[in-house]
mmCIF file of C-alpha atoms in Angstrom:
data_model
loop_
_atom_site.group_PDB
_atom_site.id
_atom_site.type_symbol
_atom_site.label_atom_id
_atom_site.label_comp_id
_atom_site.label_asym_id
_atom_site.label_seq_id
_atom_site.Cartn_x
_atom_site.Cartn_y
_atom_site.Cartn_z
ATOM 1 C CA MET E 26 25.886 -20.362 21.465
ATOM 2 C CA ALA E 27 27.817 -23.088 19.644
ATOM 3 C CA LEU E 28 29.050 -24.722 22.857
ATOM 4 C CA GLY E 29 25.920 -24.229 24.911
ATOM 5 C CA THR E 30 23.288 -26.858 25.554
ATOM 6 C CA GLY E 31 19.811 -26.731 24.142
ATOM 7 C CA ALA E 32 18.437 -25.574 20.825
ATOM 8 C CA TYR E 33 20.227 -23.168 18.531
ATOM 9 C CA ASN E 34 18.519 -19.795 18.573
ATOM 10 C CA GLY E 35 20.058 -17.534 15.956
ATOM 11 C CA LEU E 36 20.095 -13.789 16.215
ATOM 12 C CA ALA E 37 17.958 -11.718 13.909
ATOM 13 C CA THR E 38 19.537 -8.752 12.144
ATOM 14 C CA LEU E 39 17.355 -6.394 14.167
ATOM 15 C CA ASP E 40 18.813 -7.769 17.416
ATOM 16 C CA VAL E 41 22.412 -7.302 16.253
ATOM 17 C CA TRP E 42 21.626 -3.830 14.864
ATOM 18 C CA THR E 43 20.095 -2.809 18.188
ATOM 19 C CA LEU E 44 23.099 -4.152 20.123
ATOM 20 C CA LEU E 45 25.593 -2.300 17.904
ATOM 21 C CA VAL E 46 23.785 1.014 17.430
ATOM 22 C CA GLY E 47 21.759 1.170 20.632
ATOM 23 C CA GLN E 48 18.356 1.815 19.090
ATOM 24 C CA THR E 49 15.963 0.306 16.604
ATOM 25 C CA PRO E 50 16.328 1.815 13.126
ATOM 26 C CA ASP E 51 13.626 4.306 12.150
ATOM 27 C CA PHE E 52 12.737 2.551 8.917
ATOM 28 C CA ALA E 53 12.070 -0.687 10.791
ATOM 29 C CA ARG E 54 9.547 1.061 13.015
ATOM 30 C CA GLY E 55 7.762 2.534 10.001
ATOM 31 C CA ALA E 56 7.825 6.094 11.331
ATOM 32 C CA ASP E 57 8.914 8.092 8.280
ATOM 33 C CA ALA E 58 9.014 5.403 5.627
ATOM 34 C CA THR E 59 6.893 4.475 2.665
ATOM 35 C CA PRO E 60 4.911 1.259 3.069
ATOM 36 C CA LEU E 61 7.105 -0.535 0.523
ATOM 37 C CA LEU E 62 10.339 0.509 2.277
ATOM 38 C CA ALA E 63 8.916 -0.466 5.654
ATOM 39 C CA THR E 64 7.930 -3.903 4.319
ATOM 40 C CA VAL E 65 11.346 -4.537 2.746
ATOM 41 C CA ALA E 66 13.162 -3.300 5.864
ATOM 42 C CA ALA E 67 11.048 -5.510 8.117
ATOM 43 C CA GLY E 68 11.876 -8.511 5.929
ATOM 44 C CA ILE E 69 15.598 -7.782 6.010
ATOM 45 C CA MET E 70 15.623 -7.140 9.747
ATOM 46 C CA ALA E 71 13.846 -10.470 10.364
ATOM 47 C CA MET E 72 16.529 -12.440 8.490
ATOM 48 C CA PRO E 73 19.318 -14.177 10.412
ATOM 49 C CA ALA E 74 22.171 -11.770 11.062
ATOM 50 C CA TRP E 75 24.815 -13.970 9.422
ATOM 51 C CA VAL E 76 22.938 -13.858 6.104
ATOM 52 C CA VAL E 77 22.687 -10.072 5.963
ATOM 53 C CA PHE E 78 26.168 -9.287 7.254
ATOM 54 C CA GLY E 79 27.727 -12.102 5.210
ATOM 55 C CA ALA E 80 26.124 -10.884 1.978
ATOM 56 C CA THR E 81 27.168 -7.302 2.751
ATOM 57 C CA GLY E 82 30.738 -8.429 3.398
ATOM 58 C CA PHE E 83 30.850 -10.431 0.167
ATOM 59 C CA VAL E 84 29.602 -7.458 -1.860
ATOM 60 C CA LEU E 85 32.158 -5.148 -0.227
ATOM 61 C CA LEU E 86 34.971 -7.644 -0.863
ATOM 62 C CA HIS E 87 34.036 -7.894 -4.511
ATOM 63 C CA ALA E 88 33.520 -4.151 -5.041
ATOM 64 C CA CYS E 89 36.698 -3.054 -3.231
ATOM 65 C CA ARG E 90 39.124 -5.669 -4.504
ATOM 66 C CA LYS E 91 42.421 -4.623 -5.995
ATOM 67 C CA ARG E 92 42.355 -4.940 -9.752
ATOM 68 C CA ARG E 93 45.201 -5.302 -12.179
ATOM 69 C CA ALA E 94 45.673 -2.489 -14.626
ATOM 70 C CA ARG E 95 44.504 -3.429 -18.094
ATOM 71 C CA ARG E 96 46.752 -2.838 -21.024
ATOM 72 C CA ARG E 97 44.877 -1.130 -23.773
ATOM 73 C CA VAL E 98 46.018 -1.564 -27.298
ATOM 74 C CA PHE E 99 44.662 0.833 -29.849
ATOM 75 C CA ARG E 100 44.441 -0.723 -33.238
ATOM 76 C CA THR E 101 44.180 1.327 -36.369
ATOM 77 C CA ALA E 102 42.053 0.181 -39.249
#
């Protein structure tokens, strides 16, 4: 896409999800979901794929980072 001619057409998260999994997620179709969940899922699936997967990767990097052990000093009064 970066080297091609013409306009840049980004992929939506729904397109990438469908390519990876092979089917549209159930919550995006609204089959067995509450209206609020279906609305939120539709909004997320309409976002560009790099935003959703980039934010997920950043959260995973932060949550799973290696942390130094803290030295705890107990002080008596």
